[in-house]
Tab-separated table of C-alpha atoms and ligand atoms in Angstrom:
chain	number	residue	atom	x	y	z
A	258	UNK	CA	-92.775	49.765	-39.342
A	259	UNK	CA	-90.294	49.349	-42.104
A	260	UNK	CA	-87.788	46.773	-41.066
A	261	UNK	CA	-86.575	45.542	-44.384
A	262	UNK	CA	-83.863	42.984	-43.960
A	263	UNK	CA	-81.388	40.852	-45.758
A	264	UNK	CA	-83.573	37.783	-44.890
A	265	UNK	CA	-86.761	39.592	-45.796
A	266	UNK	CA	-89.472	41.578	-44.061
A	267	UNK	CA	-90.923	40.921	-40.630
A	268	UNK	CA	-94.227	39.149	-40.443
A	269	UNK	CA	-97.568	40.864	-40.204
A	270	UNK	CA	-97.844	39.823	-36.537
A	271	UNK	CA	-94.563	41.535	-35.809
A	272	UNK	CA	-95.635	44.590	-37.784
A	273	UNK	CA	-98.667	44.849	-35.552
A	274	UNK	CA	-96.716	44.228	-32.403
A	275	UNK	CA	-94.157	46.904	-33.215
A	276	UNK	CA	-96.889	49.274	-34.240
A	277	UNK	CA	-98.526	48.929	-30.854
A	278	UNK	CA	-95.146	49.228	-29.137
A	279	UNK	CA	-94.404	52.482	-31.008
A	280	UNK	CA	-97.778	54.081	-30.034
A	281	UNK	CA	-98.149	52.803	-26.466
A	282	UNK	CA	-94.939	51.629	-24.849
A	283	UNK	CA	-92.302	53.850	-23.424
A	284	UNK	CA	-88.709	52.709	-23.914
A	285	UNK	CA	-85.787	54.031	-21.975
A	286	UNK	CA	-85.047	57.636	-22.413
A	287	UNK	CA	-87.382	58.045	-25.528
A	288	UNK	CA	-89.946	60.350	-26.905
A	289	UNK	CA	-93.572	59.302	-27.181
A	290	UNK	CA	-94.051	61.663	-30.196
A	291	UNK	CA	-91.124	60.634	-32.363
A	292	UNK	CA	-89.379	57.529	-31.001
A	293	UNK	CA	-86.421	56.059	-32.860
A	294	UNK	CA	-87.240	52.739	-34.361
A	295	UNK	CA	-86.832	49.655	-32.124
A	296	UNK	CA	-85.996	46.201	-33.323
A	297	UNK	CA	-88.217	43.330	-32.462
A	298	UNK	CA	-86.387	40.428	-30.695
A	299	UNK	CA	-87.518	36.806	-31.158
A	300	UNK	CA	-85.106	35.119	-28.840
A	301	UNK	CA	-81.518	35.312	-27.557
A	302	UNK	CA	-78.985	32.656	-26.885
A	303	UNK	CA	-75.367	32.858	-25.877
A	304	UNK	CA	-74.070	36.061	-27.421
A	305	UNK	CA	-76.615	36.157	-30.232
A	306	UNK	CA	-79.794	38.195	-30.311
A	307	UNK	CA	-82.218	36.946	-32.901
A	308	UNK	CA	-84.357	39.638	-34.433
A	309	UNK	CA	-87.893	39.366	-35.661
A	310	UNK	CA	-86.679	39.400	-39.302
A	311	UNK	CA	-84.474	36.376	-38.735
A	312	UNK	CA	-81.221	38.326	-38.434
A	313	UNK	CA	-78.703	37.401	-35.730
A	314	UNK	CA	-76.767	40.103	-33.954
A	315	UNK	CA	-73.616	39.651	-31.885
A	316	UNK	CA	-74.320	41.270	-28.642
A	317	UNK	CA	-71.753	43.858	-27.430
A	318	UNK	CA	-73.752	45.168	-24.601
A	319	UNK	CA	-74.576	42.335	-22.245
A	320	UNK	CA	-77.940	44.168	-21.790
A	321	UNK	CA	-76.281	47.017	-19.929
A	322	UNK	CA	-73.664	45.092	-17.888
A	323	UNK	CA	-75.986	42.313	-16.735
A	324	UNK	CA	-75.875	39.234	-19.064
A	325	UNK	CA	-72.375	38.067	-18.046
A	326	UNK	CA	-72.897	34.375	-18.966
A	327	UNK	CA	-74.770	35.005	-22.184
A	328	UNK	CA	-78.552	34.730	-22.882
A	329	UNK	CA	-80.580	31.698	-21.918
A	330	UNK	CA	-77.826	29.922	-20.139
A	331	UNK	CA	-79.182	26.410	-19.567
A	332	UNK	CA	-78.078	26.388	-15.867
A	333	UNK	CA	-79.893	29.647	-15.156
A	334	UNK	CA	-82.979	28.508	-17.160
A	335	UNK	CA	-83.154	25.242	-15.178
A	336	UNK	CA	-82.719	27.062	-11.904
A	337	UNK	CA	-85.504	29.412	-12.814
A	338	UNK	CA	-87.835	26.548	-13.962
A	339	UNK	CA	-87.126	24.448	-10.762
A	340	UNK	CA	-87.844	27.326	-8.492
A	341	UNK	CA	-90.939	28.349	-10.281
A	342	UNK	CA	-92.270	24.869	-9.679
A	343	UNK	CA	-91.926	25.152	-5.861
A	344	UNK	CA	-91.945	28.828	-4.749
A	345	UNK	CA	-92.005	31.679	-7.181
A	346	UNK	CA	-92.886	34.400	-4.644
A	347	UNK	CA	-93.905	34.868	-1.080
A	348	UNK	CA	-93.924	38.026	1.017
A	349	UNK	CA	-90.725	38.452	2.902
A	350	UNK	CA	-92.324	40.025	5.929
A	351	UNK	CA	-92.269	37.310	8.664
A	352	UNK	CA	-91.184	34.538	6.207
A	353	UNK	CA	-87.848	33.185	5.146
A	354	UNK	CA	-86.761	30.832	2.268
A	355	UNK	CA	-83.721	28.872	1.172
A	356	UNK	CA	-82.918	30.795	-2.114
A	357	UNK	CA	-82.543	33.997	-0.156
A	358	UNK	CA	-80.481	32.377	2.561
A	359	UNK	CA	-78.216	30.605	0.060
A	360	UNK	CA	-77.629	33.875	-1.861
A	361	UNK	CA	-77.014	35.864	1.246
A	362	UNK	CA	-74.368	33.457	2.342
A	363	UNK	CA	-72.668	33.665	-0.985
A	364	UNK	CA	-72.768	37.467	-1.067
A	365	UNK	CA	-71.382	37.732	2.501
A	366	UNK	CA	-68.562	35.344	1.558
A	367	UNK	CA	-67.768	36.953	-1.827
A	368	UNK	CA	-67.946	40.629	-1.151
A	369	UNK	CA	-65.163	42.737	0.475
A	370	UNK	CA	-64.553	41.922	4.213
A	371	UNK	CA	-66.780	43.346	6.785
A	372	UNK	CA	-70.016	43.402	4.740
A	373	UNK	CA	-72.183	41.151	6.743
A	374	UNK	CA	-75.853	42.374	6.570
A	375	UNK	CA	-77.728	42.002	3.296
A	376	UNK	CA	-80.813	43.911	2.185
A	377	UNK	CA	-82.452	42.484	-1.008
A	378	UNK	CA	-84.447	44.808	-3.275
A	379	UNK	CA	-85.765	45.117	-6.745
A	380	UNK	CA	-83.378	47.197	-8.885
A	381	UNK	CA	-80.188	49.157	-8.840
A	382	UNK	CA	-81.724	52.489	-8.229
A	383	UNK	CA	-83.669	51.219	-5.260
A	384	UNK	CA	-80.470	49.626	-3.877
A	385	UNK	CA	-78.926	53.146	-4.036
A	386	UNK	CA	-81.955	54.583	-2.288
A	387	UNK	CA	-81.626	51.938	0.371
A	388	UNK	CA	-77.912	52.662	0.781
A	389	UNK	CA	-78.627	56.374	1.200
A	390	UNK	CA	-81.457	55.673	3.708
A	391	UNK	CA	-79.154	53.366	5.664
A	392	UNK	CA	-76.517	56.168	5.914
A	393	UNK	CA	-79.156	58.713	7.083
A	394	UNK	CA	-80.639	56.362	9.615
A	395	UNK	CA	-77.210	55.463	10.960
A	396	UNK	CA	-76.469	59.169	11.664
A	397	UNK	CA	-79.879	59.675	13.114
A	398	UNK	CA	-79.412	56.678	15.412
A	399	UNK	CA	-76.080	58.100	16.638
A	400	UNK	CA	-77.871	61.253	17.645
A	401	UNK	CA	-76.223	63.281	14.753
A	402	UNK	CA	-79.211	64.137	12.633
A	403	UNK	CA	-77.311	67.192	11.330
A	404	UNK	CA	-75.208	64.815	9.210
A	405	UNK	CA	-77.853	64.283	6.577
A	406	UNK	CA	-76.018	65.355	3.361
A	407	UNK	CA	-74.181	63.416	0.761
A	408	UNK	CA	-71.003	63.938	-1.116
A	409	UNK	CA	-69.995	62.511	-4.384
A	410	UNK	CA	-67.805	63.305	-7.534
A	411	UNK	CA	-68.643	64.741	-10.956
A	412	UNK	CA	-69.370	62.248	-13.930
A	413	UNK	CA	-71.061	59.774	-11.623
A	414	UNK	CA	-74.250	57.863	-12.242
A	415	UNK	CA	-76.315	56.057	-9.608
A	416	UNK	CA	-79.825	55.544	-11.043
A	417	UNK	CA	-83.088	57.294	-11.981
A	418	UNK	CA	-84.986	57.435	-8.739
A	419	UNK	CA	-85.099	60.768	-6.881
A	420	UNK	CA	-82.328	60.433	-4.317
A	421	UNK	CA	-80.186	58.443	-6.714
A	422	UNK	CA	-80.598	61.274	-9.146
A	423	UNK	CA	-79.380	63.782	-6.559
A	424	UNK	CA	-75.925	62.253	-6.627
A	425	UNK	CA	-75.680	61.727	-10.388
A	426	UNK	CA	-73.617	64.270	-12.362
A	427	UNK	CA	-75.880	67.185	-12.820
A	428	UNK	CA	-74.876	67.505	-16.558
A	429	UNK	CA	-73.931	64.054	-17.891
A	430	UNK	CA	-76.218	62.289	-15.388
A	431	UNK	CA	-79.290	63.048	-17.694
A	432	UNK	CA	-81.272	64.551	-14.889
A	433	UNK	CA	-80.597	68.285	-15.090
A	434	UNK	CA	-84.177	69.189	-15.606
A	435	UNK	CA	-85.057	68.014	-12.236
A	436	UNK	CA	-82.347	70.196	-10.613
A	437	UNK	CA	-84.878	72.560	-9.008
A	438	UNK	CA	-86.598	69.707	-7.162
A	439	UNK	CA	-83.460	67.591	-6.179
A	440	UNK	CA	-81.689	68.142	-2.864
A	441	UNK	CA	-78.434	69.975	-3.527
A	442	UNK	CA	-75.476	67.812	-2.472
A	443	UNK	CA	-71.710	68.215	-2.592
A	444	UNK	CA	-69.819	67.380	-5.765
A	445	UNK	CA	-66.027	67.247	-6.008
A	446	UNK	CA	-64.491	67.346	-9.525
A	447	UNK	CA	-64.281	63.888	-11.138
A	448	UNK	CA	-61.067	61.987	-10.449
A	449	UNK	CA	-58.624	63.132	-13.090
A	450	UNK	CA	-55.912	60.569	-12.731
A	451	UNK	CA	-56.867	57.617	-14.934
A	452	UNK	CA	-56.495	53.966	-13.936
A	453	UNK	CA	-53.346	53.732	-16.132
A	454	UNK	CA	-51.634	56.985	-15.117
A	455	UNK	CA	-49.076	57.338	-12.466
A	456	UNK	CA	-50.850	58.434	-9.251
A	457	UNK	CA	-50.854	62.114	-8.627
A	458	UNK	CA	-51.511	62.969	-4.926
A	459	UNK	CA	-53.038	66.219	-6.018
A	460	UNK	CA	-55.985	64.312	-7.420
A	461	UNK	CA	-57.518	63.735	-4.118
A	462	UNK	CA	-57.100	67.234	-2.826
A	463	UNK	CA	-60.535	68.601	-3.911
A	464	UNK	CA	-62.354	65.673	-2.191
A	465	UNK	CA	-60.197	66.098	0.806
A	466	UNK	CA	-61.024	69.773	1.119
A	467	UNK	CA	-64.778	69.067	0.449
A	468	UNK	CA	-64.807	66.559	3.389
A	469	UNK	CA	-62.796	68.772	5.629
A	470	UNK	CA	-65.113	71.662	5.178
A	471	UNK	CA	-68.451	69.864	5.219
A	472	UNK	CA	-68.020	66.668	7.275
A	473	UNK	CA	-70.221	67.908	10.054
A	474	UNK	CA	-73.207	67.812	7.773
A	475	UNK	CA	-72.110	64.770	5.773
A	476	UNK	CA	-73.498	61.243	6.376
A	477	UNK	CA	-71.854	59.533	3.410
A	478	UNK	CA	-69.670	59.763	0.349
A	479	UNK	CA	-71.087	57.705	-2.611
A	480	UNK	CA	-68.834	56.611	-5.438
A	481	UNK	CA	-68.830	54.170	-8.313
A	482	UNK	CA	-65.519	52.496	-7.553
A	483	UNK	CA	-62.809	52.744	-10.267
A	484	UNK	CA	-65.303	52.714	-13.275
A	485	UNK	CA	-67.650	55.625	-13.807
A	486	UNK	CA	-70.334	54.142	-15.994
A	487	UNK	CA	-73.245	55.974	-17.570
A	488	UNK	CA	-71.789	59.328	-16.442
A	489	UNK	CA	-68.828	59.107	-18.810
A	490	UNK	CA	-67.331	55.627	-18.967
A	491	UNK	CA	-64.090	56.594	-17.249
A	492	UNK	CA	-61.582	54.467	-15.312
A	493	UNK	CA	-59.918	56.274	-12.369
A	494	UNK	CA	-56.893	55.434	-10.305
A	495	UNK	CA	-57.192	52.851	-7.490
A	496	UNK	CA	-55.345	55.082	-5.195
A	497	UNK	CA	-58.055	57.649	-5.476
A	498	UNK	CA	-60.493	55.136	-3.909
A	499	UNK	CA	-58.136	54.074	-1.207
A	500	UNK	CA	-57.482	57.723	-0.337
A	501	UNK	CA	-61.315	58.296	-0.317
A	502	UNK	CA	-61.676	55.408	2.068
A	503	UNK	CA	-59.049	56.977	4.438
A	504	UNK	CA	-60.738	60.430	4.225
A	505	UNK	CA	-64.146	58.878	5.173
A	506	UNK	CA	-62.542	57.180	8.192
A	507	UNK	CA	-60.766	60.394	9.147
A	508	UNK	CA	-63.961	62.534	8.892
A	509	UNK	CA	-66.525	60.064	10.213
A	510	UNK	CA	-68.354	59.823	6.929
A	511	UNK	CA	-69.663	56.496	5.563
A	512	UNK	CA	-68.357	55.232	2.251
A	513	UNK	CA	-71.111	53.882	-0.068
A	514	UNK	CA	-69.713	51.967	-3.144
A	515	UNK	CA	-72.112	51.560	-6.061
A	516	UNK	CA	-70.862	48.306	-7.671
A	517	UNK	CA	-74.209	47.868	-9.599
A	518	UNK	CA	-72.390	48.091	-12.928
A	519	UNK	CA	-68.913	46.804	-11.900
A	520	UNK	CA	-69.806	43.924	-9.594
A	521	UNK	CA	-69.087	40.309	-10.560
A	522	UNK	CA	-65.835	40.605	-12.548
A	523	UNK	CA	-66.551	43.274	-15.161
A	524	UNK	CA	-63.569	45.465	-14.370
A	525	UNK	CA	-61.101	42.551	-14.094
A	526	UNK	CA	-61.569	42.114	-10.352
A	527	UNK	CA	-64.527	40.447	-8.675
A	528	UNK	CA	-65.583	43.855	-7.319
A	529	UNK	CA	-63.991	47.128	-8.467
A	530	UNK	CA	-63.223	47.854	-4.809
A	531	UNK	CA	-60.714	44.956	-4.975
A	532	UNK	CA	-58.439	47.080	-7.228
A	533	UNK	CA	-57.936	49.294	-4.260
A	534	UNK	CA	-58.157	46.477	-1.545
A	535	UNK	CA	-60.780	48.479	0.331
A	536	UNK	CA	-64.193	47.633	1.942
A	537	UNK	CA	-66.922	50.209	1.823
A	538	UNK	CA	-69.345	50.680	4.733
A	539	UNK	CA	-72.278	50.099	2.259
A	540	UNK	CA	-72.098	48.245	-1.035
A	541	UNK	CA	-74.803	48.315	-3.822
A	542	UNK	CA	-75.093	45.333	-6.185
A	543	UNK	CA	-77.516	44.705	-9.042
A	544	UNK	CA	-77.440	44.035	-12.905
A	545	UNK	CA	-75.112	41.004	-13.074
A	546	UNK	CA	-76.207	39.708	-9.818
A	547	UNK	CA	-78.757	37.395	-11.589
A	548	UNK	CA	-76.621	37.007	-14.706
A	549	UNK	CA	-79.133	39.474	-16.203
A	550	UNK	CA	-82.033	37.134	-16.018
A	551	UNK	CA	-84.301	38.810	-13.580
A	552	UNK	CA	-84.268	42.131	-11.671
A	553	UNK	CA	-82.695	41.857	-8.251
A	554	UNK	CA	-80.384	44.103	-6.300
A	555	UNK	CA	-78.797	44.042	-2.854
A	556	UNK	CA	-77.406	46.551	-0.428
A	557	UNK	CA	-74.846	45.205	1.993
A	558	UNK	CA	-73.557	46.854	5.096
A	559	UNK	CA	-71.355	46.150	8.190
A	560	UNK	CA	-72.289	44.797	11.488
A	561	UNK	CA	-71.586	48.234	13.046
A	562	UNK	CA	-73.841	50.241	10.682
A	563	UNK	CA	-76.699	47.662	10.965
A	564	UNK	CA	-76.387	47.436	14.782
A	565	UNK	CA	-76.399	51.146	15.163
A	566	UNK	CA	-79.437	51.580	12.874
A	567	UNK	CA	-81.232	48.913	14.895
A	568	UNK	CA	-80.317	50.184	18.298
A	569	UNK	CA	-82.073	53.511	18.344
A	570	UNK	CA	-85.613	54.678	17.684
A	571	UNK	CA	-87.462	53.506	15.599
A	572	UNK	CA	-85.320	50.315	16.056
A	573	UNK	CA	-85.833	49.063	12.558
A	574	UNK	CA	-84.626	49.903	9.089
A	575	UNK	CA	-87.534	51.645	7.313
A	576	UNK	CA	-87.750	49.892	3.987
A	577	UNK	CA	-89.531	46.719	2.831
A	578	UNK	CA	-90.474	46.277	-0.801
A	579	UNK	CA	-93.310	43.850	-1.866
A	580	UNK	CA	-90.967	41.743	-3.989
A	581	UNK	CA	-88.058	41.863	-1.502
A	582	UNK	CA	-85.857	38.716	-1.876
A	583	UNK	CA	-88.087	37.248	-4.639
A	584	UNK	CA	-87.208	33.439	-4.574
A	585	UNK	CA	-86.945	33.218	-8.403
A	586	UNK	CA	-84.508	35.976	-8.553
A	587	UNK	CA	-82.462	34.805	-5.560
A	588	UNK	CA	-82.316	31.292	-6.812
A	589	UNK	CA	-81.059	32.492	-10.266
A	590	UNK	CA	-78.608	34.798	-8.683
A	591	UNK	CA	-77.189	32.002	-6.603
A	592	UNK	CA	-76.785	29.853	-9.716
A	593	UNK	CA	-75.275	32.769	-11.648
A	594	UNK	CA	-72.632	33.283	-8.852
A	595	UNK	CA	-71.834	29.481	-8.886
A	596	UNK	CA	-71.353	29.600	-12.659
A	597	UNK	CA	-69.022	32.591	-12.299
A	598	UNK	CA	-66.986	31.028	-9.598
A	599	UNK	CA	-66.737	27.658	-11.421
A	600	UNK	CA	-65.478	29.468	-14.616
A	601	UNK	CA	-62.031	30.823	-15.250
A	602	UNK	CA	-63.681	34.343	-15.204
A	603	UNK	CA	-60.531	36.328	-14.498
A	604	UNK	CA	-58.671	34.897	-17.431
A	605	UNK	CA	-61.745	35.302	-19.653
A	606	UNK	CA	-62.073	38.978	-18.659
A	607	UNK	CA	-58.354	39.646	-19.108
A	608	UNK	CA	-58.510	38.038	-22.523
A	609	UNK	CA	-61.479	40.199	-23.503
A	610	UNK	CA	-59.589	43.313	-22.401
A	611	UNK	CA	-56.650	42.324	-24.483
A	612	UNK	CA	-58.833	41.711	-27.587
A	613	UNK	CA	-60.752	44.945	-27.042
A	614	UNK	CA	-57.479	46.889	-26.925
A	615	UNK	CA	-56.256	45.328	-30.109
A	616	UNK	CA	-59.550	45.425	-31.929
A	617	UNK	CA	-60.478	49.048	-31.087
A	618	UNK	CA	-56.993	50.467	-31.549
A	619	UNK	CA	-57.613	51.554	-35.276
A	620	UNK	CA	-60.162	54.089	-33.842
A	621	UNK	CA	-57.338	56.000	-32.346
A	622	UNK	CA	-56.309	57.212	-35.820
A	623	UNK	CA	-59.663	58.833	-36.549
A	624	UNK	CA	-59.906	62.567	-36.220
A	625	UNK	CA	-63.480	62.241	-34.809
A	626	UNK	CA	-62.170	60.055	-31.882
A	627	UNK	CA	-61.113	61.747	-28.647
A	628	UNK	CA	-60.018	58.635	-26.809
A	629	UNK	CA	-60.049	54.856	-26.748
A	630	UNK	CA	-59.784	53.075	-23.408
A	631	UNK	CA	-60.312	49.510	-22.140
A	632	UNK	CA	-60.478	47.978	-18.682
A	633	UNK	CA	-61.606	44.406	-17.976
A	634	UNK	CA	-64.454	43.475	-20.199
A	635	UNK	CA	-65.189	47.217	-21.064
A	636	UNK	CA	-64.050	48.870	-24.267
A	637	UNK	CA	-64.779	52.551	-24.848
A	638	UNK	CA	-64.462	54.763	-27.899
A	639	UNK	CA	-65.121	58.355	-26.992
A	640	UNK	CA	-65.833	60.717	-29.862
A	641	UNK	CA	-65.525	64.485	-29.908
A	642	UNK	CA	-69.158	64.968	-30.891
A	643	UNK	CA	-72.330	63.118	-29.872
A	644	UNK	CA	-73.223	60.337	-32.328
A	645	UNK	CA	-76.291	60.439	-34.488
A	646	UNK	CA	-78.335	57.770	-32.795
A	647	UNK	CA	-80.782	57.231	-35.642
A	648	UNK	CA	-78.065	56.469	-38.201
A	649	UNK	CA	-75.404	54.774	-36.048
A	650	UNK	CA	-77.951	52.322	-34.489
A	651	UNK	CA	-79.076	51.269	-37.982
A	652	UNK	CA	-75.415	50.902	-39.184
A	653	UNK	CA	-74.564	48.619	-36.322
A	654	UNK	CA	-77.555	46.474	-36.958
A	655	UNK	CA	-76.671	46.326	-40.680
A	656	UNK	CA	-73.188	45.104	-39.538
A	657	UNK	CA	-74.824	42.384	-37.602
A	658	UNK	CA	-73.875	43.571	-34.133
A	659	UNK	CA	-75.848	45.055	-31.130
A	660	UNK	CA	-74.095	48.149	-29.979
A	661	UNK	CA	-75.982	50.972	-28.379
A	662	UNK	CA	-73.945	54.209	-28.038
A	663	UNK	CA	-74.971	57.226	-25.941
A	664	UNK	CA	-73.783	60.821	-26.317
A	665	UNK	CA	-70.139	60.736	-27.444
A	666	UNK	CA	-69.590	57.234	-26.264
A	667	UNK	CA	-69.494	53.969	-28.345
A	668	UNK	CA	-68.691	51.133	-26.010
A	669	UNK	CA	-68.574	47.436	-25.802
A	670	UNK	CA	-69.092	45.189	-22.734
A	671	UNK	CA	-69.932	41.764	-24.017
A	672	UNK	CA	-70.900	38.653	-22.136
A	673	UNK	CA	-67.715	36.999	-20.749
A	674	UNK	CA	-68.403	33.825	-22.754
A	675	UNK	CA	-67.968	35.677	-26.042
A	676	UNK	CA	-65.588	33.742	-28.418
A	677	UNK	CA	-62.537	35.326	-29.977
A	678	UNK	CA	-63.957	35.497	-33.501
A	679	UNK	CA	-67.190	37.104	-32.338
A	680	UNK	CA	-65.249	39.693	-30.324
A	681	UNK	CA	-63.029	40.457	-33.227
A	682	UNK	CA	-66.024	40.932	-35.457
A	683	UNK	CA	-67.671	43.225	-32.838
A	684	UNK	CA	-64.533	45.437	-32.643
A	685	UNK	CA	-64.270	45.586	-36.433
A	686	UNK	CA	-67.905	46.672	-36.671
A	687	UNK	CA	-67.191	49.419	-34.228
A	688	UNK	CA	-64.098	50.545	-36.218
A	689	UNK	CA	-66.077	50.527	-39.505
A	690	UNK	CA	-69.042	52.372	-38.141
A	691	UNK	CA	-67.000	54.924	-36.201
A	692	UNK	CA	-64.917	55.518	-39.385
A	693	UNK	CA	-67.949	57.057	-41.198
A	694	UNK	CA	-69.329	58.830	-38.071
A	695	UNK	CA	-68.725	62.417	-37.787
B	741	PMP	N1	-75.812	52.551	-10.356
B	741	PMP	C1	-75.112	52.317	-11.468
B	741	PMP	C2	-73.590	52.561	-11.247
B	741	PMP	C3	-75.704	52.042	-12.656
B	741	PMP	O1	-74.915	51.907	-13.710
B	741	PMP	C4	-77.014	51.982	-12.664
B	741	PMP	C5	-77.770	51.511	-14.001
B	741	PMP	N2	-77.212	52.017	-15.134
B	741	PMP	C6	-77.857	52.152	-11.505
B	741	PMP	C7	-77.176	52.427	-10.367
B	741	PMP	C8	-79.287	51.986	-11.582
B	741	PMP	O2	-79.676	50.691	-11.737
B	741	PMP	P1	-81.161	50.196	-12.379
B	741	PMP	O3	-81.147	50.743	-13.690
B	741	PMP	O4	-81.254	48.732	-12.121
B	741	PMP	O5	-82.113	50.979	-11.398
């Protein structure tokens, strides 16, 4: 590997490590024949990622929405160490532990009203699978097995496992090659009215028609509330979500909100559902749940859904992963929520939004840029053409920042603790790099 740097080359040990990595280890969405280079990471602290060659990068990604408090936060590290000393794991079948109870209490308190029953699982995609299975089992238990289909909107993304893939946008959702194998569900057009537009009542009509026509076969509508993430990084109007909630009630269809990306403050509200003051019937959480320290997800539902599932044959919910409610992950998640609630997170996120708007504004003047938009601690520069990953990634690293675009999207979603100067530097790096892209 040739990772020449301003502070010198990487060590022989790192060379060997990266060599093995290149030949044997699969990275997300990569080729095993011709993978793009990866950068060795020595450590990470606060908003800085330290590379194997000694360079420090300012992190603009929060490791895909998750590291909201920055890396190696001492409180999270301590919680993890303490928990590891007493109970790192134990099967959840037939056994209970304090970290899961404490976290469950916090989630029931914090999430939108009516979500009372918590199912812990391993990752976001699995939380979506669990949510979809809950919806199916709910209809089965009500003697309505014909309600076994799902509805969603275009430009959505819900994960990489099979049923999650079936409700991802068939084009931008990165899963089109599986289309022959995936169940075919119902897609309404993506919400057109943006978060910042005046509400256009026509925007909800296609979804309304879809539900009116198909409700007899639909068990649930699944949406990412307000922010469509990996399917296009778009922000839609809060009225769309509240209208969708009404339609679900009208047509006896459950509403599943996937807050795996948006949960815990990212969009400016604790949950994106709060922009519309609605409660879903089923809520998926992940990513920032542990402050990005460990993999943990949760699917919450109402008393009514949980009771119905449990009241008919087979009388139980049919899911139970080996690492369900892992004590390490639950303990860290509890600490992460405490940290968030003790902080002035809403002001921090609003300040980040403001700085992102200011800092990314110059990109609006570039011919290669289609749109610049910011909501909460998310800043997006959308280009007309897909970026060249090989060159753009290298340029960002040379600028001393960690920004990982995909497709036509260059975006920032830093840890909430980022300081003004670092955020300004990040935005300027995006402006400088996008200026020469194209
Ligand atoms: N839902 C949403 C909205 C997501 O953004 C993601 C991850 N990008 C997932 C589900 C899947 O989560 P995971 O990668 O933890 O399986």
